[in-house]
Short mmCIF file of N, CA and C in Angstrom, two decimals:
data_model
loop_
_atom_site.label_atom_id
_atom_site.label_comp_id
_atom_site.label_asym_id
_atom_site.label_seq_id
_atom_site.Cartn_x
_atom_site.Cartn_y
_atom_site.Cartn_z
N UNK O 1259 0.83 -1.19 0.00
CA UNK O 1259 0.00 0.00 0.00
C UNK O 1259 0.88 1.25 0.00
N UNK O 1260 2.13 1.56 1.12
CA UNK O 1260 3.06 2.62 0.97
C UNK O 1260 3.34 2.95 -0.43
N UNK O 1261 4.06 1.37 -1.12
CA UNK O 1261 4.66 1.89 -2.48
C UNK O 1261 3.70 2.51 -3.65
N UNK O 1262 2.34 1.81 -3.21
CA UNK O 1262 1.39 2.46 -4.27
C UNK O 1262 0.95 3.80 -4.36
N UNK O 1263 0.87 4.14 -2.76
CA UNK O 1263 0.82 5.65 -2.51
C UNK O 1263 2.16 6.93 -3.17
N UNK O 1264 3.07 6.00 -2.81
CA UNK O 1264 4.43 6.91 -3.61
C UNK O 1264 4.85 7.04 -4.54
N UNK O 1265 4.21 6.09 -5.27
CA UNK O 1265 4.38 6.04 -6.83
C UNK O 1265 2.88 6.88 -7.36
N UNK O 1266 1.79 6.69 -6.97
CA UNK O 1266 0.94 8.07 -7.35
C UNK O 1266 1.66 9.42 -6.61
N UNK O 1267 1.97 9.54 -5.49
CA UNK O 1267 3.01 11.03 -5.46
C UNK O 1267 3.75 10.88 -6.35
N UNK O 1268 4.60 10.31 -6.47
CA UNK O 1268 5.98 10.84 -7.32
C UNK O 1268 5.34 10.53 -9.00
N UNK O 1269 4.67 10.11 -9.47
CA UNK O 1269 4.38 10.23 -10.45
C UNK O 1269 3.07 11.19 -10.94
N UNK O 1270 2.05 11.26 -10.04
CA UNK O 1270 0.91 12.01 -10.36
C UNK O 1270 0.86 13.39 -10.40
N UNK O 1271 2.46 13.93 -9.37
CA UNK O 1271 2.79 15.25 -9.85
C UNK O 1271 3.06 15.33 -11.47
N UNK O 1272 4.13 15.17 -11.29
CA UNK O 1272 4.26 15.42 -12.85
C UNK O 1272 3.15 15.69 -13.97
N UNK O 1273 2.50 14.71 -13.85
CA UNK O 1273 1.41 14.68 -15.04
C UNK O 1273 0.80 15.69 -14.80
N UNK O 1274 0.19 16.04 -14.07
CA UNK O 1274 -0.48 16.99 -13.22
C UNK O 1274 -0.18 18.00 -14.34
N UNK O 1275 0.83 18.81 -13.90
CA UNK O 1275 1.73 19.65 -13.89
C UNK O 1275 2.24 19.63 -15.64
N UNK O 1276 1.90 18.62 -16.48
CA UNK O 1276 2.36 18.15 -17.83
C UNK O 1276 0.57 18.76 -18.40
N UNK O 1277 -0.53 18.15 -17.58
CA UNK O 1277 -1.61 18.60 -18.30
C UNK O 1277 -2.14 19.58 -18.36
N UNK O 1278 -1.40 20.54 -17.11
CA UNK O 1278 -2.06 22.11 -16.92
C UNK O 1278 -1.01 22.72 -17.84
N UNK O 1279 -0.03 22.45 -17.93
CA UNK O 1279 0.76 23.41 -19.28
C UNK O 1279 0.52 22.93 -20.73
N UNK O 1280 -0.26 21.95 -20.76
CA UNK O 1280 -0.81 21.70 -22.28
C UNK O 1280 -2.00 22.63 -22.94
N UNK O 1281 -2.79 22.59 -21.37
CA UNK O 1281 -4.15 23.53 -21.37
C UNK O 1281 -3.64 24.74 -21.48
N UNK O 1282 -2.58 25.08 -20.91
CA UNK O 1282 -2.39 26.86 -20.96
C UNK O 1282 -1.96 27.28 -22.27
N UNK O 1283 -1.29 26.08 -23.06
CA UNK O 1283 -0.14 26.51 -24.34
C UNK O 1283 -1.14 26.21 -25.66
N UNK O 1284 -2.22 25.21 -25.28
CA UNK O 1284 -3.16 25.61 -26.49
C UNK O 1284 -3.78 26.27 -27.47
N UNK O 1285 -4.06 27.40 -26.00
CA UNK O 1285 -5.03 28.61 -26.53
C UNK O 1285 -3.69 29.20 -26.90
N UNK O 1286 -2.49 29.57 -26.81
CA UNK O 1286 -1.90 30.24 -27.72
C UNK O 1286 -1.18 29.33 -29.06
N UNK O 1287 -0.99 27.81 -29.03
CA UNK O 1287 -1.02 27.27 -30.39
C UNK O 1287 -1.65 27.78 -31.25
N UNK O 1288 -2.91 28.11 -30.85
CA UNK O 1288 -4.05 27.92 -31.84
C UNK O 1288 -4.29 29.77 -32.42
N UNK O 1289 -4.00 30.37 -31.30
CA UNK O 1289 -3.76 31.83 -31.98
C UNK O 1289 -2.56 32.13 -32.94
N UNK O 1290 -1.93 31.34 -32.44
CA UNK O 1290 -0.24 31.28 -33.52
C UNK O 1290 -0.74 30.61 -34.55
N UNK O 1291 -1.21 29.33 -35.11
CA UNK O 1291 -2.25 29.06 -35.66
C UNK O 1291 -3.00 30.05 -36.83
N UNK O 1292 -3.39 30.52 -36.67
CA UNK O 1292 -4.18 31.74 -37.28
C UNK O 1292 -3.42 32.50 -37.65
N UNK O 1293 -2.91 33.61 -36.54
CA UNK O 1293 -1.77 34.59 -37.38
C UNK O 1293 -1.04 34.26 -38.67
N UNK O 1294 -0.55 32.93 -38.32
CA UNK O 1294 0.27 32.37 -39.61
C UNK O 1294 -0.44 31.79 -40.79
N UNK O 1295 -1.75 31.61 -40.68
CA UNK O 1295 -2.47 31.14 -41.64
C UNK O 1295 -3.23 32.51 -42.34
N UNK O 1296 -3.34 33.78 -41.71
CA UNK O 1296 -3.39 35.04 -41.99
C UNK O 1296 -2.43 35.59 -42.62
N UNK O 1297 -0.92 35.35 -41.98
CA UNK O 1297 0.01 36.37 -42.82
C UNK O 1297 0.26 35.22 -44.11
N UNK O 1298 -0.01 34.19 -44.19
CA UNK O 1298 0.09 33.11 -45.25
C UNK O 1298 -0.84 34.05 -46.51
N UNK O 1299 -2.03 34.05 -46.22
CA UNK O 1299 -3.05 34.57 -46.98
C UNK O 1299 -2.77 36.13 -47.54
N UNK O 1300 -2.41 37.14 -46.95
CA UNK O 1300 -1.61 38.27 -47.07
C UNK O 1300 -0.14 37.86 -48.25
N UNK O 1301 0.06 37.26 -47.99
CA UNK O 1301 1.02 37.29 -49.05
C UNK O 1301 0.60 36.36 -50.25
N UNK O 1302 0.24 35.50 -50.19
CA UNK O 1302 -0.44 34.85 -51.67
C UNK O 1302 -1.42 35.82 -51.78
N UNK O 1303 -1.62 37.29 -51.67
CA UNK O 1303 -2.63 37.81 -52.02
C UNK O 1303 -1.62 39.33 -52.66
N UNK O 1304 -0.79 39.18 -51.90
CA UNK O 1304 0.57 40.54 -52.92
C UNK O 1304 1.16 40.08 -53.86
N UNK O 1305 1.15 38.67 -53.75
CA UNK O 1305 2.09 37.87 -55.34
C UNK O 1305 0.86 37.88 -56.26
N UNK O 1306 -0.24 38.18 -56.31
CA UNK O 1306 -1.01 37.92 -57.21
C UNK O 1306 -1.11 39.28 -57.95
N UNK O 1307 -0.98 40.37 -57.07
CA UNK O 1307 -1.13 42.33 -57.62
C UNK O 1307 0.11 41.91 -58.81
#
């Protein structure tokens, strides 16, 4: 029972801590995301003038 308890501590941090910085870095993937699919569009749109 000890080792099972310490192996969810020592491992359940981490993850923890792995899934709240996935959630935070999303919402700016996904705005980076866009910008670049915007300035993409901006310029196949000056090679065409």
């Amino acid at each position: 029972m000890d080792s099972l308890v310490g192996l969810i501590g020592n491992v359940g941090f981490p993850i923890a801590v792995s899934i709240y910085l996935l959630v935070r870095i999303e919402g700016k993937l996904e705005s980076l995301t866009n910008s670049i699919n915007n300035l993409s569009g901006v310029i196949n749109s000056m090679g065409k003038k």
